[in-house]
Amino acid sequence: PLDDAQKISSLRAVFGEKYPDPVRVVSISATPIPEILANPDDSKWGDYSLEFCGGTHLSNTKDAEAFALLSEEGIAKGIG
């Protein structure tokens, strides 16, 4: 559920975006989402990419095969 997912520390989401309930949480980590949801305040989640997603194009990150990250940046509204 959306309320549970919003409690995950260091979760990334687009400000102002409306997410469905239940929301999809995408994670690039070895920890399964149910385990993350069971302990949402764990500071180690900051070591991984955990994001809300309105829809992905892959069922599993292993399907991406070869890719390159060109940049990583944070987007925050009203923070200066």
Short mmCIF file of N, CA, C and O in Angstrom, two decimals:
data_model
loop_
_atom_site.label_atom_id
_atom_site.label_comp_id
_atom_site.label_asym_id
_atom_site.label_seq_id
_atom_site.Cartn_x
_atom_site.Cartn_y
_atom_site.Cartn_z
N PRO A 1 0.81 -1.21 0.00
CA PRO A 1 0.00 0.00 0.00
C PRO A 1 0.85 1.27 0.00
O PRO A 1 1.97 1.28 0.50
N LEU A 2 0.31 2.32 -0.54
CA LEU A 2 1.02 3.59 -0.65
C LEU A 2 1.48 4.10 0.71
O LEU A 2 2.62 4.55 0.86
N ASP A 3 0.63 4.03 1.73
CA ASP A 3 1.01 4.52 3.06
C ASP A 3 2.24 3.80 3.60
O ASP A 3 3.13 4.43 4.18
N ASP A 4 2.31 2.50 3.42
CA ASP A 4 3.47 1.73 3.88
C ASP A 4 4.72 2.09 3.09
O ASP A 4 5.80 2.27 3.65
N ALA A 5 4.59 2.21 1.79
CA ALA A 5 5.74 2.52 0.93
C ALA A 5 6.30 3.91 1.22
O ALA A 5 7.51 4.12 1.14
N GLN A 6 5.45 4.86 1.58
CA GLN A 6 5.92 6.21 1.87
C GLN A 6 6.79 6.28 3.12
O GLN A 6 7.50 7.25 3.31
N LYS A 7 6.77 5.26 3.94
CA LYS A 7 7.56 5.23 5.18
C LYS A 7 9.00 4.78 4.95
O LYS A 7 9.82 4.87 5.86
N ILE A 8 9.33 4.29 3.77
CA ILE A 8 10.69 3.80 3.50
C ILE A 8 11.66 4.97 3.51
O ILE A 8 11.50 5.94 2.76
N SER A 9 12.68 4.88 4.37
CA SER A 9 13.67 5.96 4.44
C SER A 9 14.45 6.04 3.13
O SER A 9 14.69 5.03 2.48
N SER A 10 14.79 7.23 2.75
CA SER A 10 15.57 7.55 1.54
C SER A 10 14.89 7.14 0.24
O SER A 10 15.53 7.02 -0.79
N LEU A 11 13.58 6.95 0.27
CA LEU A 11 12.82 6.64 -0.94
C LEU A 11 12.81 7.86 -1.85
O LEU A 11 12.71 8.99 -1.39
N ARG A 12 12.93 7.64 -3.15
CA ARG A 12 12.89 8.74 -4.12
C ARG A 12 11.55 8.73 -4.84
O ARG A 12 11.08 7.69 -5.27
N ALA A 13 10.98 9.91 -4.96
CA ALA A 13 9.73 10.07 -5.69
C ALA A 13 9.72 11.46 -6.30
O ALA A 13 10.42 12.35 -5.83
N VAL A 14 8.96 11.68 -7.33
CA VAL A 14 8.87 12.97 -7.98
C VAL A 14 7.89 13.85 -7.18
O VAL A 14 6.75 13.44 -6.95
N PHE A 15 8.36 15.03 -6.76
CA PHE A 15 7.51 15.94 -6.00
C PHE A 15 6.30 16.34 -6.83
O PHE A 15 6.42 16.64 -8.02
N GLY A 16 5.16 16.34 -6.21
CA GLY A 16 3.94 16.75 -6.90
C GLY A 16 3.30 15.65 -7.72
O GLY A 16 2.18 15.81 -8.18
N GLU A 17 3.99 14.55 -7.89
CA GLU A 17 3.44 13.43 -8.67
C GLU A 17 2.44 12.67 -7.81
O GLU A 17 2.65 12.47 -6.61
N LYS A 18 1.35 12.24 -8.41
CA LYS A 18 0.37 11.43 -7.69
C LYS A 18 0.63 9.97 -8.06
O LYS A 18 0.70 9.63 -9.24
N TYR A 19 0.80 9.15 -7.05
CA TYR A 19 1.08 7.74 -7.27
C TYR A 19 -0.15 6.92 -6.90
O TYR A 19 -0.87 7.25 -5.96
N PRO A 20 -0.37 5.82 -7.60
CA PRO A 20 -1.54 4.99 -7.31
C PRO A 20 -1.37 4.23 -5.99
O PRO A 20 -0.27 4.09 -5.48
N ASP A 21 -2.47 3.77 -5.47
CA ASP A 21 -2.44 2.93 -4.29
C ASP A 21 -3.06 1.59 -4.65
O ASP A 21 -4.25 1.55 -4.97
N PRO A 22 -2.31 0.52 -4.70
CA PRO A 22 -0.93 0.40 -4.25
C PRO A 22 0.05 0.97 -5.27
O PRO A 22 -0.22 0.96 -6.47
N VAL A 23 1.18 1.47 -4.76
CA VAL A 23 2.23 2.03 -5.61
C VAL A 23 3.28 0.94 -5.87
O VAL A 23 3.47 0.05 -5.06
N ARG A 24 3.92 1.06 -7.00
CA ARG A 24 5.02 0.14 -7.30
C ARG A 24 6.32 0.75 -6.77
O ARG A 24 6.59 1.93 -7.00
N VAL A 25 7.09 -0.03 -6.05
CA VAL A 25 8.40 0.40 -5.55
C VAL A 25 9.44 -0.37 -6.33
O VAL A 25 9.40 -1.60 -6.40
N VAL A 26 10.36 0.35 -6.95
CA VAL A 26 11.44 -0.26 -7.72
C VAL A 26 12.72 -0.10 -6.92
O VAL A 26 13.02 0.98 -6.42
N SER A 27 13.46 -1.18 -6.80
CA SER A 27 14.68 -1.17 -5.99
C SER A 27 15.82 -1.81 -6.76
O SER A 27 15.64 -2.85 -7.39
N ILE A 28 16.98 -1.17 -6.67
CA ILE A 28 18.19 -1.80 -7.19
C ILE A 28 19.00 -2.17 -5.94
O ILE A 28 19.79 -1.38 -5.44
N SER A 29 18.68 -3.32 -5.41
CA SER A 29 19.36 -3.84 -4.22
C SER A 29 19.11 -5.34 -4.17
O SER A 29 18.24 -5.86 -4.86
N ALA A 30 19.86 -6.00 -3.32
CA ALA A 30 19.68 -7.45 -3.17
C ALA A 30 18.55 -7.77 -2.19
O ALA A 30 18.16 -8.91 -2.05
N THR A 31 18.02 -6.75 -1.54
CA THR A 31 16.97 -6.95 -0.53
C THR A 31 15.60 -6.91 -1.19
O THR A 31 15.26 -5.94 -1.87
N PRO A 32 14.79 -7.91 -0.97
CA PRO A 32 13.44 -7.91 -1.55
C PRO A 32 12.57 -6.79 -0.94
O PRO A 32 12.73 -6.44 0.23
N ILE A 33 11.67 -6.26 -1.73
CA ILE A 33 10.79 -5.17 -1.29
C ILE A 33 10.02 -5.54 -0.01
O ILE A 33 9.94 -4.71 0.90
N PRO A 34 9.46 -6.74 0.13
CA PRO A 34 8.76 -7.06 1.38
C PRO A 34 9.64 -6.91 2.63
O PRO A 34 9.19 -6.48 3.68
N GLU A 35 10.93 -7.23 2.50
CA GLU A 35 11.85 -7.08 3.62
C GLU A 35 12.11 -5.60 3.91
O GLU A 35 12.21 -5.19 5.07
N ILE A 36 12.19 -4.79 2.87
CA ILE A 36 12.37 -3.35 3.05
C ILE A 36 11.13 -2.76 3.73
O ILE A 36 11.25 -1.96 4.66
N LEU A 37 9.95 -3.17 3.30
CA LEU A 37 8.71 -2.68 3.89
C LEU A 37 8.57 -3.11 5.35
O LEU A 37 7.95 -2.40 6.15
N ALA A 38 9.15 -4.24 5.72
CA ALA A 38 9.08 -4.72 7.10
C ALA A 38 9.94 -3.89 8.04
O ALA A 38 9.71 -3.88 9.25
N ASN A 39 10.94 -3.20 7.50
CA ASN A 39 11.85 -2.39 8.31
C ASN A 39 12.14 -1.08 7.57
O ASN A 39 13.27 -0.83 7.16
N PRO A 40 11.13 -0.23 7.37
CA PRO A 40 11.27 0.94 6.50
C PRO A 40 12.23 2.01 6.99
O PRO A 40 12.72 2.81 6.20
N ASP A 41 12.55 2.04 8.30
CA ASP A 41 13.41 3.09 8.85
C ASP A 41 14.89 2.74 8.83
O ASP A 41 15.72 3.54 9.27
N ASP A 42 15.25 1.58 8.33
CA ASP A 42 16.65 1.16 8.34
C ASP A 42 17.49 2.11 7.49
O ASP A 42 17.18 2.37 6.33
N SER A 43 18.54 2.64 8.07
CA SER A 43 19.39 3.61 7.36
C SER A 43 20.13 3.00 6.17
O SER A 43 20.56 3.72 5.27
N LYS A 44 20.26 1.67 6.13
CA LYS A 44 21.00 1.05 5.01
C LYS A 44 20.27 1.22 3.68
O LYS A 44 20.86 1.07 2.63
N TRP A 45 18.96 1.55 3.71
CA TRP A 45 18.24 1.75 2.45
C TRP A 45 18.80 2.95 1.69
O TRP A 45 18.64 3.05 0.49
N GLY A 46 19.48 3.84 2.39
CA GLY A 46 20.13 4.97 1.72
C GLY A 46 21.27 4.55 0.80
O GLY A 46 21.73 5.32 -0.02
N ASP A 47 21.74 3.32 0.94
CA ASP A 47 22.82 2.80 0.09
C ASP A 47 22.30 2.29 -1.26
O ASP A 47 23.10 1.91 -2.11
N TYR A 48 20.98 2.26 -1.42
CA TYR A 48 20.38 1.68 -2.63
C TYR A 48 19.47 2.67 -3.32
O TYR A 48 19.07 3.68 -2.75
N SER A 49 19.12 2.37 -4.52
CA SER A 49 18.13 3.14 -5.25
C SER A 49 16.76 2.53 -4.97
O SER A 49 16.50 1.39 -5.33
N LEU A 50 15.90 3.29 -4.30
CA LEU A 50 14.53 2.88 -3.99
C LEU A 50 13.62 3.99 -4.46
O LEU A 50 13.71 5.12 -3.99
N GLU A 51 12.77 3.68 -5.39
CA GLU A 51 11.96 4.72 -6.01
C GLU A 51 10.53 4.27 -6.24
O GLU A 51 10.27 3.10 -6.51
N PHE A 52 9.62 5.25 -6.18
CA PHE A 52 8.26 5.02 -6.63
C PHE A 52 8.28 5.03 -8.14
O PHE A 52 9.06 5.75 -8.75
N CYS A 53 7.42 4.27 -8.74
CA CYS A 53 7.41 4.22 -10.19
C CYS A 53 5.98 4.14 -10.69
O CYS A 53 5.18 3.33 -10.22
N GLY A 54 5.69 4.96 -11.66
CA GLY A 54 4.38 4.92 -12.29
C GLY A 54 4.29 3.83 -13.34
O GLY A 54 3.22 3.52 -13.82
N GLY A 55 5.40 3.23 -13.68
CA GLY A 55 5.42 2.15 -14.66
C GLY A 55 6.82 1.93 -15.18
O GLY A 55 7.54 2.87 -15.44
N THR A 56 7.22 0.69 -15.26
CA THR A 56 8.55 0.37 -15.79
C THR A 56 8.40 -0.34 -17.12
O THR A 56 7.32 -0.78 -17.49
N HIS A 57 9.49 -0.45 -17.80
CA HIS A 57 9.50 -1.10 -19.10
C HIS A 57 10.14 -2.48 -19.03
O HIS A 57 10.19 -3.19 -20.02
N LEU A 58 10.63 -2.85 -17.85
CA LEU A 58 11.25 -4.15 -17.64
C LEU A 58 10.59 -4.83 -16.45
O LEU A 58 10.23 -4.17 -15.48
N SER A 59 10.46 -6.12 -16.50
CA SER A 59 9.91 -6.82 -15.35
C SER A 59 10.98 -7.06 -14.29
O SER A 59 10.68 -7.26 -13.12
N ASN A 60 12.26 -7.02 -14.69
CA ASN A 60 13.36 -7.24 -13.77
C ASN A 60 14.57 -6.48 -14.29
O ASN A 60 14.81 -6.45 -15.50
N THR A 61 15.37 -5.87 -13.41
CA THR A 61 16.54 -5.10 -13.86
C THR A 61 17.54 -5.96 -14.62
O THR A 61 18.30 -5.44 -15.44
N LYS A 62 17.55 -7.29 -14.39
CA LYS A 62 18.48 -8.15 -15.12
C LYS A 62 18.15 -8.17 -16.62
O LYS A 62 19.00 -8.49 -17.44
N ASP A 63 16.92 -7.80 -16.98
CA ASP A 63 16.54 -7.76 -18.39
C ASP A 63 17.18 -6.60 -19.14
O ASP A 63 17.18 -6.57 -20.36
N ALA A 64 17.73 -5.64 -18.42
CA ALA A 64 18.35 -4.47 -19.05
C ALA A 64 19.65 -4.82 -19.75
O ALA A 64 20.07 -4.11 -20.66
N GLU A 65 20.29 -5.88 -19.35
CA GLU A 65 21.57 -6.31 -19.90
C GLU A 65 22.58 -5.18 -19.85
O GLU A 65 22.88 -4.68 -18.78
N ALA A 66 23.10 -4.70 -20.95
CA ALA A 66 24.13 -3.67 -20.94
C ALA A 66 23.50 -2.28 -21.04
O ALA A 66 22.63 -2.04 -21.87
N PHE A 67 23.93 -1.38 -20.16
CA PHE A 67 23.48 0.00 -20.21
C PHE A 67 24.52 0.88 -19.54
O PHE A 67 25.42 0.37 -18.85
N ALA A 68 24.44 2.16 -19.75
CA ALA A 68 25.39 3.10 -19.15
C ALA A 68 24.62 4.23 -18.48
O ALA A 68 23.67 4.76 -19.05
N LEU A 69 25.04 4.57 -17.25
CA LEU A 69 24.47 5.73 -16.57
C LEU A 69 25.24 6.96 -17.06
O LEU A 69 26.46 7.02 -16.95
N LEU A 70 24.53 7.90 -17.62
CA LEU A 70 25.18 9.10 -18.13
C LEU A 70 25.30 10.18 -17.07
O LEU A 70 26.21 10.98 -17.09
N SER A 71 24.34 10.21 -16.15
CA SER A 71 24.41 11.15 -15.04
C SER A 71 23.42 10.73 -13.98
O SER A 71 22.50 9.96 -14.23
N GLU A 72 23.63 11.27 -12.78
CA GLU A 72 22.67 11.06 -11.69
C GLU A 72 22.52 12.41 -11.01
O GLU A 72 23.50 13.11 -10.76
N GLU A 73 21.28 12.78 -10.77
CA GLU A 73 21.05 14.06 -10.14
C GLU A 73 19.78 14.01 -9.32
O GLU A 73 18.91 13.19 -9.58
N GLY A 74 19.72 14.85 -8.33
CA GLY A 74 18.53 14.97 -7.52
C GLY A 74 17.69 16.14 -8.01
O GLY A 74 18.22 17.16 -8.41
N ILE A 75 16.40 15.94 -7.97
CA ILE A 75 15.49 17.02 -8.36
C ILE A 75 14.63 17.33 -7.13
O ILE A 75 13.93 16.47 -6.65
N ALA A 76 14.72 18.54 -6.67
CA ALA A 76 13.93 18.93 -5.51
C ALA A 76 13.31 20.30 -5.75
O ALA A 76 13.97 21.23 -6.18
N LYS A 77 12.05 20.40 -5.48
CA LYS A 77 11.32 21.64 -5.69
C LYS A 77 11.39 22.47 -4.40
O LYS A 77 11.09 22.01 -3.32
N GLY A 78 11.78 23.73 -4.53
CA GLY A 78 11.78 24.65 -3.40
C GLY A 78 12.92 24.49 -2.42
O GLY A 78 12.86 25.01 -1.32
N ILE A 79 13.95 23.76 -2.80
CA ILE A 79 15.10 23.60 -1.91
C ILE A 79 16.28 24.33 -2.55
O ILE A 79 16.65 24.07 -3.68
N GLY A 80 16.87 25.23 -1.82
CA GLY A 80 17.93 26.01 -2.42
C GLY A 80 19.16 26.02 -1.70
O GLY A 80 19.80 25.99 -0.89
#
